[in-house]
Short mmCIF file of C-alpha atoms in Angstrom, two decimals:
data_model
loop_
_atom_site.label_atom_id
_atom_site.label_comp_id
_atom_site.label_asym_id
_atom_site.label_seq_id
_atom_site.Cartn_x
_atom_site.Cartn_y
_atom_site.Cartn_z
CA MET A 4 -30.95 -2.03 -36.49
CA ASP A 5 -31.77 0.52 -33.78
CA TYR A 6 -30.51 0.24 -30.20
CA PHE A 7 -33.83 -1.08 -28.89
CA GLU A 8 -33.71 -3.88 -31.47
CA VAL A 9 -30.16 -4.75 -30.42
CA PHE A 10 -31.64 -5.86 -27.08
CA GLY A 11 -34.88 -7.21 -28.52
CA LEU A 12 -36.87 -4.45 -26.83
CA PRO A 13 -39.86 -2.45 -28.04
CA ARG A 14 -39.38 1.30 -28.52
CA ARG A 15 -40.40 2.13 -24.95
CA LEU A 16 -38.74 4.35 -22.37
CA GLY A 17 -39.68 2.25 -19.36
CA ILE A 18 -36.86 -0.29 -19.30
CA ASP A 19 -36.01 -2.58 -16.42
CA ALA A 20 -32.37 -1.64 -15.75
CA ALA A 21 -31.49 -5.03 -14.25
CA GLU A 22 -32.98 -6.88 -17.24
CA LEU A 23 -31.14 -4.57 -19.66
CA GLN A 24 -27.87 -5.25 -17.86
CA ARG A 25 -28.52 -9.02 -17.92
CA ARG A 26 -29.18 -8.90 -21.67
CA PHE A 27 -26.07 -6.78 -22.17
CA TYR A 28 -23.87 -9.33 -20.39
CA ASP A 29 -25.45 -12.23 -22.30
CA LEU A 30 -24.95 -10.50 -25.66
CA SER A 31 -21.45 -9.34 -24.69
CA ARG A 32 -20.37 -12.91 -24.13
CA ARG A 33 -21.81 -13.88 -27.51
CA HIS A 34 -20.27 -11.01 -29.51
CA HIS A 35 -17.07 -10.10 -27.68
CA PRO A 36 -14.12 -10.14 -30.13
CA ASP A 37 -11.97 -12.17 -27.72
CA PHE A 38 -14.27 -15.15 -28.26
CA HIS A 39 -13.78 -14.95 -32.03
CA GLN A 40 -9.98 -14.79 -32.26
CA ALA A 41 -9.72 -18.13 -34.09
CA ALA A 42 -12.49 -17.22 -36.53
CA PRO A 43 -11.87 -16.07 -40.11
CA PRO A 44 -11.14 -12.30 -40.49
CA ASP A 45 -14.60 -11.45 -41.84
CA GLU A 46 -16.26 -13.14 -38.86
CA GLN A 47 -13.89 -11.30 -36.49
CA ALA A 48 -14.86 -8.02 -38.15
CA ARG A 49 -18.58 -8.81 -37.74
CA ALA A 50 -18.04 -9.70 -34.08
CA LEU A 51 -16.14 -6.45 -33.51
CA GLU A 52 -18.90 -4.44 -35.21
CA ALA A 53 -21.62 -6.23 -33.21
CA SER A 54 -19.70 -5.66 -29.98
CA ALA A 55 -19.26 -1.94 -30.73
CA ARG A 56 -22.96 -1.57 -31.58
CA LEU A 57 -23.91 -3.44 -28.39
CA ASN A 58 -21.73 -1.16 -26.23
CA ALA A 59 -23.13 1.99 -27.86
CA ALA A 60 -26.68 0.69 -27.43
CA TYR A 61 -26.10 -0.09 -23.77
CA ARG A 62 -24.63 3.36 -23.08
CA ALA A 63 -27.62 5.01 -24.74
CA LEU A 64 -30.33 2.89 -23.15
CA ARG A 65 -29.05 2.41 -19.60
CA ASP A 66 -29.40 6.11 -18.75
CA PRO A 67 -33.02 7.37 -18.77
CA ILE A 68 -32.10 10.83 -20.14
CA ALA A 69 -29.79 9.47 -22.85
CA ARG A 70 -32.58 7.02 -23.72
CA VAL A 71 -35.05 9.89 -24.22
CA ASP A 72 -32.54 11.78 -26.36
CA TYR A 73 -31.88 8.69 -28.47
CA LEU A 74 -35.60 7.97 -28.88
CA VAL A 75 -36.29 11.54 -30.04
CA ARG A 76 -33.54 11.35 -32.67
CA LEU A 77 -34.73 7.90 -33.73
CA GLU A 78 -38.38 8.97 -34.03
CA GLU A 79 -37.41 12.03 -36.05
CA GLY A 80 -35.20 10.01 -38.37
CA ARG A 81 -32.10 11.99 -37.39
CA GLU A 82 -28.62 10.56 -37.05
CA THR A 83 -28.57 8.30 -34.01
CA LYS A 84 -24.87 7.51 -33.70
CA GLU A 85 -23.16 8.62 -30.52
CA GLY A 86 -22.06 12.22 -30.63
CA ALA A 87 -24.27 12.93 -33.64
CA GLY A 88 -26.94 14.83 -31.75
CA VAL A 89 -27.76 18.35 -32.79
CA LYS A 90 -27.40 20.69 -29.85
CA PRO A 91 -30.93 21.86 -29.08
CA LYS A 92 -31.68 25.55 -28.83
CA ALA A 93 -32.90 26.90 -25.53
CA PRO A 94 -36.51 28.05 -25.45
CA PRO A 95 -36.78 31.88 -25.83
CA GLU A 96 -38.59 32.29 -22.49
CA LEU A 97 -35.70 30.56 -20.73
CA LEU A 98 -33.19 32.85 -22.42
CA GLU A 99 -35.08 35.88 -21.17
CA GLU A 100 -35.19 34.42 -17.67
CA MET A 101 -31.44 33.75 -17.67
CA PHE A 102 -30.50 37.23 -18.93
CA GLU A 103 -29.90 38.59 -15.40
CA ILE A 104 -27.73 35.64 -14.46
CA GLN A 105 -25.68 36.02 -17.64
CA GLU A 106 -25.18 39.73 -16.92
CA ALA A 107 -24.06 38.98 -13.37
CA LEU A 108 -21.68 36.33 -14.70
CA GLN A 109 -20.16 38.75 -17.20
CA GLU A 110 -19.70 41.40 -14.52
CA ALA A 111 -18.09 38.86 -12.18
CA GLN A 112 -15.77 37.60 -14.91
CA ALA A 113 -14.79 41.14 -15.89
CA GLY A 114 -14.23 42.69 -12.49
CA GLY A 115 -13.89 39.97 -9.94
CA LEU A 116 -16.43 38.73 -7.48
CA ASP A 117 -17.11 40.26 -4.07
CA GLY A 118 -18.76 38.44 -1.16
CA SER A 119 -22.25 39.73 -1.94
CA GLY A 120 -21.97 38.82 -5.61
CA ARG A 121 -20.66 35.37 -4.72
CA THR A 122 -23.60 34.80 -2.36
CA THR A 123 -26.10 35.93 -5.00
CA LEU A 124 -24.60 33.73 -7.72
CA ALA A 125 -24.41 30.75 -5.36
CA ALA A 126 -28.11 31.15 -4.47
CA GLN A 127 -29.04 31.40 -8.15
CA ARG A 128 -26.99 28.30 -8.87
CA GLU A 129 -28.87 26.32 -6.22
CA LYS A 130 -32.21 27.36 -7.74
CA LEU A 131 -31.02 26.29 -11.18
CA ARG A 132 -29.76 22.95 -9.83
CA ALA A 133 -33.20 22.28 -8.33
CA ARG A 134 -34.85 23.21 -11.62
CA LEU A 135 -32.49 20.92 -13.53
CA GLN A 136 -33.32 18.05 -11.18
CA ASP A 137 -37.05 18.68 -11.74
CA ILE A 138 -36.61 18.59 -15.51
CA GLU A 139 -34.59 15.37 -15.36
CA ALA A 140 -37.18 13.80 -13.06
CA SER A 141 -39.92 14.76 -15.51
CA LEU A 142 -38.00 13.35 -18.48
CA ALA A 143 -37.26 10.06 -16.74
CA GLY A 144 -40.64 9.90 -15.01
CA GLU A 145 -43.94 11.34 -16.15
CA LEU A 146 -42.97 12.16 -19.74
CA SER A 147 -41.41 8.73 -20.28
CA GLU A 148 -44.44 7.03 -18.76
CA ALA A 149 -46.72 9.11 -20.99
CA TRP A 150 -44.74 7.97 -24.05
CA ASP A 151 -45.09 4.31 -23.16
CA THR A 152 -48.87 4.58 -22.85
CA ALA A 153 -49.56 7.16 -25.57
CA ALA A 154 -51.54 6.51 -28.70
CA ALA A 155 -49.64 7.07 -31.94
CA ALA A 156 -51.49 10.35 -32.52
CA ASP A 157 -50.19 11.80 -29.23
CA ARG A 158 -46.55 10.92 -29.78
CA GLY A 159 -45.76 14.03 -31.84
CA ARG A 160 -46.82 16.22 -28.92
CA LEU A 161 -44.63 14.17 -26.59
CA ILE A 162 -41.62 14.42 -28.91
CA THR A 163 -42.05 18.21 -28.79
CA ALA A 164 -42.23 18.10 -24.97
CA PHE A 165 -39.09 15.92 -24.85
CA LYS A 166 -37.20 18.29 -27.14
CA GLU A 167 -38.16 21.35 -25.07
CA ALA A 168 -37.16 19.62 -21.83
CA LEU A 169 -33.86 18.39 -23.32
CA ALA A 170 -33.09 21.88 -24.65
CA THR A 171 -33.84 23.46 -21.28
CA ARG A 172 -31.71 20.82 -19.56
CA ALA A 173 -28.77 21.46 -21.90
CA TYR A 174 -28.99 25.21 -21.44
CA LEU A 175 -29.28 24.97 -17.66
CA GLY A 176 -26.26 22.66 -17.64
CA THR A 177 -24.24 25.25 -19.54
CA VAL A 178 -25.30 28.07 -17.20
CA LEU A 179 -24.50 25.89 -14.18
CA ASP A 180 -21.06 25.14 -15.60
CA ASP A 181 -20.49 28.87 -16.13
CA LEU A 182 -21.63 29.64 -12.59
CA GLY A 183 -19.36 26.93 -11.18
CA ALA A 184 -16.37 28.26 -13.13
CA THR A 185 -17.07 31.82 -12.00
CA LEU A 186 -17.45 30.72 -8.39
CA GLY A 187 -14.32 28.58 -8.68
CA GLU A 188 -16.24 25.38 -8.05
CA SER A 189 -17.10 22.35 -10.11
CA GLN A 190 -20.71 21.20 -10.67
CA ASP A 191 -20.60 19.05 -7.54
CA GLY A 192 -19.59 21.97 -5.33
CA HIS A 193 -15.89 21.21 -4.91
CA VAL A 194 -13.41 24.01 -5.33
CA ALA A 195 -11.82 23.80 -8.75
CA ASN A 196 -8.09 23.78 -9.20
CA ARG A 197 -7.22 27.17 -10.58
CA ARG A 198 -4.04 27.89 -12.45
CA HIS A 199 -2.49 31.32 -12.02
#
């Protein structure tokens, strides 16, 4: 049973979040192990398994990006358990584009960071953050909408587009983490606690 089936939903990306939450609470009350404490051990085990599957399904489907990632793995017949995703490879054109940033990061990590270098890296980080937001908006918006209305013949093209966007998102996230660490800040812009 896939995660969409757990909630009685079709394999669509456009999900009403409030309805999903309502179904989650209804099913949680039905399957929660606390409500099956007096049941025989095999029934308790089934309730525990159903509750775990329900929680995993909710985590995957409540977030639009996680939902896309899950759908791609499901459509490709790959392992769909949490944490089982294969880390996507960044597109070659993105790697070329990021080469300068990676060089600047290596220089900063090797020899320290002066004011000019910090300003340059901070500006590059802001551009990458904006690009990441655009990719996430596309995944949760236009690409997801296209999936829900696509004919079966067009779905392979959309899976490819999802995979490229997810790979770019993952790579940008890694570069942003590296930039934040080099600048001594976390992803959200707060100064990180550094140990000396």
